[in-house]
CSV table of C-alpha atoms in Angstrom, one decimal:
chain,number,residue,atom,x,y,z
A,264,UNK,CA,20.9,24.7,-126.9
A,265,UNK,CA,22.0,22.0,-129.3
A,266,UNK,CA,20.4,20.7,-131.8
A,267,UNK,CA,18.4,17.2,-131.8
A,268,UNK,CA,17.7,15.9,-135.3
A,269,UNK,CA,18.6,12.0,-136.8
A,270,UNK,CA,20.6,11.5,-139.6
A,271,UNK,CA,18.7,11.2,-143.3
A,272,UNK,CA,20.4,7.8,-143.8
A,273,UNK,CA,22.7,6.1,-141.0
A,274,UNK,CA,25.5,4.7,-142.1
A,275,UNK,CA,26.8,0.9,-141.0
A,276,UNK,CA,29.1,3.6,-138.2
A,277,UNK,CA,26.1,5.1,-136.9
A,278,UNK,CA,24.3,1.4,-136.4
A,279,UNK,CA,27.4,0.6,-134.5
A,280,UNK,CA,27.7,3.0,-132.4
A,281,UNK,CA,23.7,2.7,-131.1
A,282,UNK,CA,24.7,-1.4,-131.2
A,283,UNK,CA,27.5,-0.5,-128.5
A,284,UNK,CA,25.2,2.2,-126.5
A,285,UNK,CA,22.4,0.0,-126.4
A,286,UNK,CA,24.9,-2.9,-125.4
A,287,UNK,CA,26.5,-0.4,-122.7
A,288,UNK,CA,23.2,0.7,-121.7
A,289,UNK,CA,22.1,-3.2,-121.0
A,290,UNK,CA,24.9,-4.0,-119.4
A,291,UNK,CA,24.5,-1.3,-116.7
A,292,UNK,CA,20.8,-2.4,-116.3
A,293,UNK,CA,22.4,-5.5,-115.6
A,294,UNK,CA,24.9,-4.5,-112.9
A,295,UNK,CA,22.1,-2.6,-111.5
A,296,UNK,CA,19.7,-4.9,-111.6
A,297,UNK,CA,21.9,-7.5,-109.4
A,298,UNK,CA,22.6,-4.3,-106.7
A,299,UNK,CA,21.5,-4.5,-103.3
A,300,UNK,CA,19.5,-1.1,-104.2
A,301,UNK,CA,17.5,-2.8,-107.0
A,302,UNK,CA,16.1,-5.5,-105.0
A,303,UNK,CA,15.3,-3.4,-102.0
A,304,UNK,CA,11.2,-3.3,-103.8
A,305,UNK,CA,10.0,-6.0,-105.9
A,306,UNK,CA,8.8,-5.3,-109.5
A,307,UNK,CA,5.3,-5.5,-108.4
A,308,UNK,CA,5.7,-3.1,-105.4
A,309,UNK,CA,7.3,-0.8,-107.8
A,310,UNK,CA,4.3,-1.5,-110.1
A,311,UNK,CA,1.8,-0.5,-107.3
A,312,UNK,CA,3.8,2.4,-106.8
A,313,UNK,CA,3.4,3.5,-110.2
A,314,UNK,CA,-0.3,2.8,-109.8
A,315,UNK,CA,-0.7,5.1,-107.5
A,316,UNK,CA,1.4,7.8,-109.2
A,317,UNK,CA,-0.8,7.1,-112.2
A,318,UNK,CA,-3.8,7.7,-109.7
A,319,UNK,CA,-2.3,10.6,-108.3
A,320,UNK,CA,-1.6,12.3,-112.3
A,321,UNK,CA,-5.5,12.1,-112.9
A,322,UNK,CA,-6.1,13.6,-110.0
A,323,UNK,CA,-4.3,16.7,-111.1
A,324,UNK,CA,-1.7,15.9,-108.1
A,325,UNK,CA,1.5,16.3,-110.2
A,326,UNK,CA,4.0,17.1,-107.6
A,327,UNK,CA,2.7,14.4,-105.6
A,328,UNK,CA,2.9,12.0,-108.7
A,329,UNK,CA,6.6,13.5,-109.0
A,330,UNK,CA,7.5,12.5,-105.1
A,331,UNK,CA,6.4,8.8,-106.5
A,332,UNK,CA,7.9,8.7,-109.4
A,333,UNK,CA,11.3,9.6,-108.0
A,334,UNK,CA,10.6,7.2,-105.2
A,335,UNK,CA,10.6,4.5,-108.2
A,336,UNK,CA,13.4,6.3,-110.2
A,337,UNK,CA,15.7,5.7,-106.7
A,338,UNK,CA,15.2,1.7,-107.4
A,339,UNK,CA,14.9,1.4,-110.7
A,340,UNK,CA,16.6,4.4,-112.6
A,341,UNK,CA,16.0,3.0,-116.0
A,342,UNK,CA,12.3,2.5,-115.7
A,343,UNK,CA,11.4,4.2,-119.3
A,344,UNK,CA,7.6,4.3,-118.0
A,345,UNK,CA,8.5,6.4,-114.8
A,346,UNK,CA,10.8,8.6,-116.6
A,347,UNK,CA,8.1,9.4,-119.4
A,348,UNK,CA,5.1,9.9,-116.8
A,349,UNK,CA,7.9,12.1,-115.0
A,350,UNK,CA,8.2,14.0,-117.4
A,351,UNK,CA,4.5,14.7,-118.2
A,352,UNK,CA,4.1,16.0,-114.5
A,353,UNK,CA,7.0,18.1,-115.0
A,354,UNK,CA,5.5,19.4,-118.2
A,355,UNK,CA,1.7,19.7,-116.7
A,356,UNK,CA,3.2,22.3,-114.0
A,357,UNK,CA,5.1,24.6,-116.6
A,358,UNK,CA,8.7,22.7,-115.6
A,359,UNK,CA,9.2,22.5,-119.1
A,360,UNK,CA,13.1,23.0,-119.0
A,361,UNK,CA,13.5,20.1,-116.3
A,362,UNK,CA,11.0,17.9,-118.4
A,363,UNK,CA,13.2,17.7,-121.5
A,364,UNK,CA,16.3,15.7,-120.4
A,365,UNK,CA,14.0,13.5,-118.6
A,366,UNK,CA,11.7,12.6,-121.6
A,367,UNK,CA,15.2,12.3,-123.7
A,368,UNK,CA,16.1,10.1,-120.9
A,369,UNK,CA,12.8,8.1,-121.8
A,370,UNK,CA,13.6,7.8,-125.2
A,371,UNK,CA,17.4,6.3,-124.5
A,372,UNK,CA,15.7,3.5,-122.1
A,373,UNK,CA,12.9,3.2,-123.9
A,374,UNK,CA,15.1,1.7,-126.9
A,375,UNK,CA,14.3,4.3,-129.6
A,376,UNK,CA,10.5,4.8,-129.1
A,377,UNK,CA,9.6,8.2,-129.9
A,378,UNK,CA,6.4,8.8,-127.9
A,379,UNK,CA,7.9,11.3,-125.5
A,380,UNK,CA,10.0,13.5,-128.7
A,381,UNK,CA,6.4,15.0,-129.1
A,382,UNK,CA,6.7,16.3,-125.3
A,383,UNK,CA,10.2,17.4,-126.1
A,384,UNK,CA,9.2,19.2,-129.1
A,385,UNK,CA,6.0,20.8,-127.1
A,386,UNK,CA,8.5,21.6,-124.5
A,387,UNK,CA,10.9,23.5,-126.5
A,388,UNK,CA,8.1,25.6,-128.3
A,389,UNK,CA,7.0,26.6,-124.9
A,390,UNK,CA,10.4,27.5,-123.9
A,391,UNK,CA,10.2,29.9,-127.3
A,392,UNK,CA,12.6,27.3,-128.7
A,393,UNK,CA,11.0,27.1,-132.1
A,394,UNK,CA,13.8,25.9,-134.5
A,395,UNK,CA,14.5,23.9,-131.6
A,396,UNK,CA,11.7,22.5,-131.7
A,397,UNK,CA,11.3,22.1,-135.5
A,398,UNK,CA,14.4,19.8,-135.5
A,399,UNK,CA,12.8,17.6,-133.3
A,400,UNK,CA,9.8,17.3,-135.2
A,401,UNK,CA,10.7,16.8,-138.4
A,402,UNK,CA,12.0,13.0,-138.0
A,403,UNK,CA,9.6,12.5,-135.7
A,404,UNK,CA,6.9,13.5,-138.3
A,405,UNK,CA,8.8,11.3,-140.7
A,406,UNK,CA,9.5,8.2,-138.2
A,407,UNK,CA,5.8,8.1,-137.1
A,408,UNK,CA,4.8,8.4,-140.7
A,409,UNK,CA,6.1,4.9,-141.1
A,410,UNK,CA,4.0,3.1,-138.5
A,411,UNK,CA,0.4,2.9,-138.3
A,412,UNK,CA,0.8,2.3,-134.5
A,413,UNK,CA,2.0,5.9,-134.2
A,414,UNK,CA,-0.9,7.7,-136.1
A,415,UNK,CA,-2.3,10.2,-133.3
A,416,UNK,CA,1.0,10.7,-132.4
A,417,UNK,CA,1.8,12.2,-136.2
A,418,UNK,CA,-1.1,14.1,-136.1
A,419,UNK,CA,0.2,15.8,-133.2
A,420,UNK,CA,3.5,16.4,-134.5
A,421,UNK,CA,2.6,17.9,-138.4
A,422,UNK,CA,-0.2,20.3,-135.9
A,423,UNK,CA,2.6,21.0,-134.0
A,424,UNK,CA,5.0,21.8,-136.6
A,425,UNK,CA,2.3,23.5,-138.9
A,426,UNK,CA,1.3,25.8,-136.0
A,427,UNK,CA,5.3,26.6,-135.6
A,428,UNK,CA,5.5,27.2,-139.5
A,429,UNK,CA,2.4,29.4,-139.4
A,430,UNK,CA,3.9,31.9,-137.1
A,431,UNK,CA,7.2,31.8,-138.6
C-alpha cells in the first residue's frame, strides 16, 4: 500500500507541480464542462439529485444513495461533494477498500480540503492498515491544527491517532 503523508516544508518545486495539477485539473473540468455529457442535467437537477441522495443517506439507504451518486458522478465526474458523500456510503456499509480512492478523489477536486483524509485514515485502520493510517493523520492533525474552522475535525483525528498509538 503506499504511503500518503505531505512534505514537512514544500519547496517552490513542489508548489509548482500542484500549480500545474490544479491547472491540468481545471482545464479538464473545462473540456468537460463544454461536453455534450455535462449539459445533458442542469446544475440544479443535479442538485436535486443530490438532495435526494442526501435524503436517501439519513434514511440508512446507502446503496440506494450510491445508485444516485453515481448517477451524478456520470455528468459531473468532478463533483467533490458527490465523491465525498460517495464515499461515506461506501464506508457506512464496510466497503472501506473502495471508499479510499474515492475520498482521495474528493480531496484532489475538492482543491486541498482535508475533510474526507479523516475517512481515509478511518478507513485504513479498519482495513488493519495502522501505520497506514498514522501517516495520514499526522498532517492532517497538524493542517487542522491551523484552522479554527477545522476544530471537530482535529479532535477526531488526535482520537483517532491516540486510539492507534494506544494499541501499538
Amino acid at each position: 500500500m503506499n504511503s500518503i503523508s505531505l512534505p514537512v516544508k514544500p519547496t517552490i518545486q513542489d508548489d509548482l507541480k500542484w500549480a500545474q495539477l490544479s491547472n491540468a485539473m481545471q482545464d479538464l473540468r473545462d473540456q468537460f464542462g463544454a461536453s455534450s455529457i455535462a449539459s445533458r442535467l442542469s446544475d440544479e437537477q443535479i442538485e436535486i439529485i443530490y438532495g435526494f441522495a442526501y435524503d436517501l443517506h439519513l434514511q440508512g439507504k446507502f446503496e440506494m444513495a450510491i445508485q444516485q451518486l453515481k448517477l451524478i458522478l456520470l455528468y459531473r465526474p468532478f463533483h467533490h461533494r458527490a465523491l465525498l458523500a460517495l464515499g461515506i456510503n461506501l464506508k457506512r456499509l464496510g466497503q472501506f477498500a473502495d471508499a479510499i480512492p474515492v475520498f482521495t478523489a474528493s480531496i484532489v477536486y475538492s482543491e486541498g480540503n482535508p475533510k474526507a483524509a479523516i475517512h481515509i485514515a478511518e478507513c485504513l485502520s479498519a482495513l488493519g492498515e495502522m501505520e497506514s493510517s498514522k501517516q495520514v493523520l499526522e498532517p492532517l492533525i497538524k493542517i487542522a491544527s491551523m484552522d479554527e474552522a477545522y476544530a471537530s475535525l482535529l479532535k477526531r483525528a488526535q482520537a483517532l491517532h491516540q486510539m492507534i498509538a494506544a494499541n501499538d
